[in-house]
Coordinates of N, CA and C in Angstrom, one line a residue:
M1 N 0.8 -1.2 0.0 CA 0.0 0.0 0.0 C 0.9 1.2 0.0
V2 N 0.4 2.3 -0.7 CA 1.2 3.6 -0.7 C 0.4 4.5 0.2
V3 N 1.1 5.2 1.1 CA 0.5 6.1 2.1 C 1.2 7.4 2.0
T4 N 0.5 8.5 1.9 CA 1.1 9.8 1.8 C 0.7 10.7 3.0
F5 N 1.5 11.6 3.4 CA 1.3 12.5 4.5 C 1.6 13.9 4.0
D6 N 0.7 14.9 4.4 CA 1.1 16.3 4.3 C 2.1 16.6 5.4
F7 N 2.8 17.7 5.3 CA 3.8 18.0 6.4 C 3.2 19.0 7.4
D8 N 3.0 20.3 7.0 CA 2.6 21.3 7.9 C 1.2 21.0 8.5
D9 N 1.1 21.1 9.8 CA -0.2 20.9 10.5 C -0.7 19.5 10.4
T10 N 0.0 18.6 9.8 CA -0.3 17.1 9.8 C 0.7 16.3 10.5
L11 N 2.0 16.4 10.0 CA 3.1 15.8 10.7 C 3.6 16.7 11.8
T12 N 3.3 18.0 11.7 CA 3.8 19.0 12.7 C 2.6 19.7 13.3
R13 N 2.8 20.4 14.4 CA 1.8 21.2 15.0 C 2.2 22.6 15.0
N14 N 1.3 23.5 14.7 CA 1.5 25.0 14.8 C 0.4 25.6 15.5
R15 N 0.5 26.8 16.1 CA -0.6 27.5 16.6 C -0.4 29.0 16.4
L16 N -1.5 29.7 16.3 CA -1.5 31.1 16.2 C -1.1 31.7 17.5
D17 N -0.2 32.7 17.4 CA 0.3 33.4 18.6 C 0.2 34.9 18.3
D18 N -0.5 35.6 19.2 CA -0.7 37.0 19.0 C 0.6 37.8 18.8
D19 N 1.6 37.4 19.5 CA 2.9 38.1 19.4 C 3.8 37.7 18.3
Y20 N 3.7 36.4 17.9 CA 4.7 35.9 16.9 C 4.1 35.4 15.6
G21 N 2.8 35.5 15.5 CA 2.1 34.9 14.3 C 2.0 33.4 14.5
I22 N 2.4 32.6 13.5 CA 2.3 31.2 13.6 C 3.6 30.7 14.4
R23 N 3.3 29.9 15.4 CA 4.4 29.3 16.2 C 4.5 27.8 16.0
Y24 N 5.7 27.3 15.7 CA 5.9 25.9 15.5 C 5.9 25.2 16.9
M25 N 5.0 24.2 17.1 CA 4.9 23.5 18.3 C 5.5 22.2 18.4
G26 N 6.1 21.7 17.3 CA 6.8 20.4 17.3 C 6.0 19.4 16.4
L27 N 6.5 18.2 16.5 CA 5.9 17.1 15.8 C 4.5 16.7 16.3
N28 N 3.7 16.2 15.5 CA 2.3 15.7 15.9 C 2.5 14.2 16.2
S29 N 2.6 13.9 17.4 CA 2.9 12.5 17.8 C 1.9 11.5 17.3
E30 N 0.6 11.9 17.2 CA -0.4 11.0 16.7 C -0.1 10.6 15.2
T31 N 0.1 11.6 14.4 CA 0.3 11.2 13.0 C 1.7 10.6 12.7
I32 N 2.7 11.0 13.6 CA 4.0 10.4 13.4 C 4.0 9.0 13.8
D33 N 3.2 8.6 14.8 CA 3.0 7.2 15.1 C 2.3 6.4 14.0
K34 N 1.3 7.1 13.3 CA 0.7 6.5 12.2 C 1.7 6.2 11.0
L35 N 2.5 7.3 10.8 CA 3.5 7.1 9.7 C 4.5 6.0 10.0
K36 N 5.0 5.9 11.2 CA 5.9 4.8 11.6 C 5.2 3.4 11.5
Q37 N 3.9 3.4 11.9 CA 3.2 2.1 11.8 C 3.0 1.7 10.4
H38 N 2.7 2.6 9.5 CA 2.5 2.3 8.1 C 3.9 1.7 7.6
F39 N 5.0 2.3 8.0 CA 6.3 1.9 7.5 C 6.5 0.4 8.1
R40 N 6.3 0.2 9.3 CA 6.4 -1.1 9.9 C 5.5 -2.2 9.3
D41 N 4.4 -1.7 8.8 CA 3.4 -2.6 8.1 C 3.9 -3.0 6.7
G42 N 5.0 -2.3 6.2 CA 5.5 -2.6 4.9 C 5.0 -1.7 3.8
D43 N 4.2 -0.6 4.2 CA 3.7 0.3 3.3 C 4.8 1.2 2.8
V44 N 4.6 1.8 1.6 CA 5.5 2.8 1.0 C 5.0 4.1 1.5
V45 N 5.8 4.9 2.2 CA 5.4 6.2 2.7 C 6.1 7.4 2.0
H46 N 5.3 8.3 1.6 CA 5.8 9.6 1.0 C 5.3 10.8 1.8
V47 N 6.0 11.8 1.8 CA 5.5 13.1 2.3 C 5.3 14.0 1.1
V48 N 4.1 14.6 1.0 CA 3.8 15.4 -0.1 C 3.4 16.8 0.4
T49 N 4.2 17.8 0.1 CA 4.1 19.1 0.7 C 4.3 20.2 -0.3
S50 N 3.7 21.3 -0.1 CA 3.9 22.5 -1.0 C 5.0 23.4 -0.4
R51 N 5.6 23.0 0.7 CA 6.7 23.7 1.3 C 7.9 22.8 1.5
R52 N 9.1 23.4 1.4 CA 10.3 22.6 1.5 C 10.6 22.5 3.0
E53 N 10.6 21.3 3.6 CA 10.9 21.1 5.0 C 12.0 20.1 5.1
Y54 N 12.8 20.2 6.1 CA 13.9 19.3 6.3 C 13.5 18.2 7.4
L55 N 13.3 17.0 7.0 CA 12.8 15.9 7.9 C 13.9 15.2 8.6
K56 N 15.1 15.3 8.1 CA 16.2 14.5 8.6 C 16.5 14.8 10.1
E57 N 16.4 16.1 10.4 CA 16.7 16.5 11.8 C 15.6 15.9 12.8
Q58 N 14.5 15.6 12.3 CA 13.5 15.0 13.1 C 13.6 13.4 13.2
G59 N 14.5 12.9 12.5 CA 14.7 11.4 12.5 C 13.7 10.7 11.7
L60 N 13.0 11.3 10.8 CA 11.9 10.7 10.0 C 12.3 10.2 8.7
H61 N 13.5 10.6 8.2 CA 13.9 10.2 6.8 C 14.0 8.7 6.6
N62 N 14.3 7.9 7.7 CA 14.4 6.5 7.5 C 13.0 5.8 7.2
Y63 N 11.9 6.5 7.5 CA 10.6 5.9 7.4 C 10.0 6.4 6.0
I64 N 10.6 7.3 5.3 CA 10.0 7.9 4.1 C 10.7 7.5 2.9
E65 N 9.9 7.1 1.9 CA 10.5 6.8 0.6 C 11.0 8.0 -0.2
S66 N 10.2 9.1 -0.1 CA 10.5 10.3 -0.8 C 9.7 11.5 -0.2
V67 N 10.2 12.7 -0.5 CA 9.5 13.9 -0.2 C 9.2 14.6 -1.6
V68 N 8.0 14.8 -1.9 CA 7.6 15.4 -3.1 C 7.0 16.8 -2.9
F69 N 7.5 17.8 -3.6 CA 7.1 19.2 -3.4 C 6.1 19.5 -4.5
T70 N 5.0 20.2 -4.1 CA 4.0 20.5 -5.1 C 4.0 22.0 -5.5
D71 N 4.9 22.8 -4.9 CA 5.0 24.2 -5.3 C 3.7 24.9 -5.2
G72 N 2.9 24.6 -4.2 CA 1.6 25.4 -4.0 C 0.4 24.8 -4.7
N73 N 0.6 23.8 -5.6 CA -0.5 23.2 -6.3 C -1.2 22.2 -5.5
L74 N -2.5 21.9 -5.8 CA -3.2 20.8 -5.1 C -2.4 19.5 -5.3
K75 N -2.5 18.6 -4.3 CA -1.6 17.4 -4.3 C -2.3 16.3 -5.0
S76 N -3.5 16.3 -5.5 CA -4.2 15.2 -6.0 C -3.5 14.6 -7.2
G77 N -2.9 15.4 -8.1 CA -2.2 14.8 -9.3 C -1.0 14.1 -8.9
V78 N -0.2 14.6 -7.9 CA 1.0 13.9 -7.4 C 0.6 12.6 -6.7
L79 N -0.5 12.7 -5.9 CA -0.9 11.5 -5.2 C -1.3 10.4 -6.1
K80 N -2.0 10.8 -7.2 CA -2.5 9.8 -8.2 C -1.2 9.2 -8.9
H81 N -0.3 10.0 -9.2 CA 1.0 9.5 -9.8 C 1.7 8.6 -8.9
L82 N 1.7 8.9 -7.6 CA 2.4 8.0 -6.6 C 1.6 6.7 -6.4
G83 N 0.3 6.7 -6.7 CA -0.5 5.6 -6.5 C -1.0 5.5 -5.0
A84 N -1.2 6.7 -4.4 CA -1.5 6.8 -3.0 C -2.9 6.1 -2.7
D85 N -2.9 5.2 -1.8 CA -4.1 4.6 -1.3 C -4.7 5.4 -0.2
I86 N -3.9 6.0 0.7 CA -4.3 6.8 1.8 C -3.5 8.1 1.9
H87 N -4.2 9.2 2.2 CA -3.5 10.5 2.3 C -4.0 11.2 3.6
Y88 N -3.0 11.6 4.5 CA -3.3 12.3 5.7 C -3.1 13.8 5.4
D89 N -4.1 14.7 5.8 CA -3.9 16.1 5.5 C -4.8 16.9 6.5
D90 N -4.5 18.1 6.8 CA -5.3 19.0 7.6 C -6.2 19.9 6.7
D91 N -6.0 19.8 5.4 CA -6.7 20.8 4.5 C -7.8 20.0 3.8
T92 N -9.1 20.4 4.1 CA -10.2 19.8 3.5 C -10.3 20.0 2.0
E93 N -9.8 21.1 1.5 CA -9.8 21.3 0.1 C -8.9 20.3 -0.6
E94 N -7.7 20.0 0.0 CA -6.9 18.9 -0.6 C -7.6 17.6 -0.5
L95 N -8.2 17.3 0.6 CA -8.9 16.0 0.7 C -10.1 15.8 -0.2
K96 N -10.8 16.9 -0.5 CA -12.0 16.9 -1.4 C -11.5 16.7 -2.8
A97 N -10.3 17.1 -3.1 CA -9.8 17.0 -4.5 C -9.1 15.6 -4.8
L98 N -9.1 14.7 -3.8 CA -8.4 13.4 -4.0 C -9.1 12.6 -5.1
H99 N -8.3 11.8 -5.8 CA -8.9 10.8 -6.7 C -9.7 9.8 -5.9
P100 N -10.8 9.3 -6.5 CA -11.7 8.4 -5.7 C -11.0 7.2 -5.2
D101 N -9.9 6.8 -5.7 CA -9.2 5.6 -5.3 C -8.3 5.9 -4.0
T102 N -8.2 7.1 -3.6 CA -7.4 7.5 -2.5 C -8.3 7.9 -1.3
K103 N -8.1 7.2 -0.2 CA -8.9 7.5 1.0 C -8.2 8.7 1.7
G104 N -8.9 9.7 2.1 CA -8.4 10.8 2.8 C -8.6 10.7 4.3
V105 N -7.7 11.2 5.1 CA -7.8 11.2 6.5 C -7.5 12.6 7.0
L106 N -8.6 13.2 7.6 CA -8.5 14.6 8.1 C -7.8 14.7 9.4
I107 N -6.9 15.6 9.6 CA -6.2 15.9 10.8 C -6.6 17.2 11.3
D108 N -7.1 17.3 12.6 CA -7.5 18.5 13.2 C -6.4 19.5 13.3
Y109 N -6.5 20.7 12.7 CA -5.4 21.7 12.7 C -5.0 22.1 14.1
E110 N -6.0 22.3 15.0 CA -5.6 22.8 16.3 C -5.1 21.7 17.3
T111 N -5.7 20.5 17.2 CA -5.3 19.5 18.2 C -4.3 18.5 17.7
G112 N -4.2 18.4 16.4 CA -3.3 17.4 15.8 C -3.9 16.0 15.7
E113 N -5.2 15.9 16.2 CA -5.8 14.5 16.2 C -6.3 14.1 14.9
V114 N -6.3 12.8 14.7 CA -7.0 12.2 13.5 C -8.5 12.3 13.8
I115 N -9.2 13.0 13.0 CA -10.6 13.2 13.4 C -11.6 12.6 12.4
E116 N -11.2 12.3 11.2 CA -12.2 11.8 10.2 C -11.5 11.2 9.0
E117 N -12.1 10.1 8.6 CA -11.7 9.5 7.3 C -12.7 10.0 6.3
I118 N -12.2 10.5 5.2 CA -13.1 11.0 4.1 C -13.1 10.1 2.9

């Protein structure tokens, strides 16, 4: 199975801060655990993001087949090309645009929890 994850607000947590704007809160342990479990289950894991992020410092590079950058475009075309069976994302627009063969999993932006499979 091919499984893909968004990066910002899916594998990581951010929050709005009145003084600093968006503040990085660290990794989202719930989705990181899911990523590692998919890897252990033998799934091929990709990170698909519109932003360039450095995953090696978080120790996640060993679990990920590749990082694909979308340069701000919707991810659906890239996910179809990768053959994604499941995609985790905090953005409902991204999830609504998925190919019918790809199951979407919505991540709550504020809590980081897996809240719904679409």
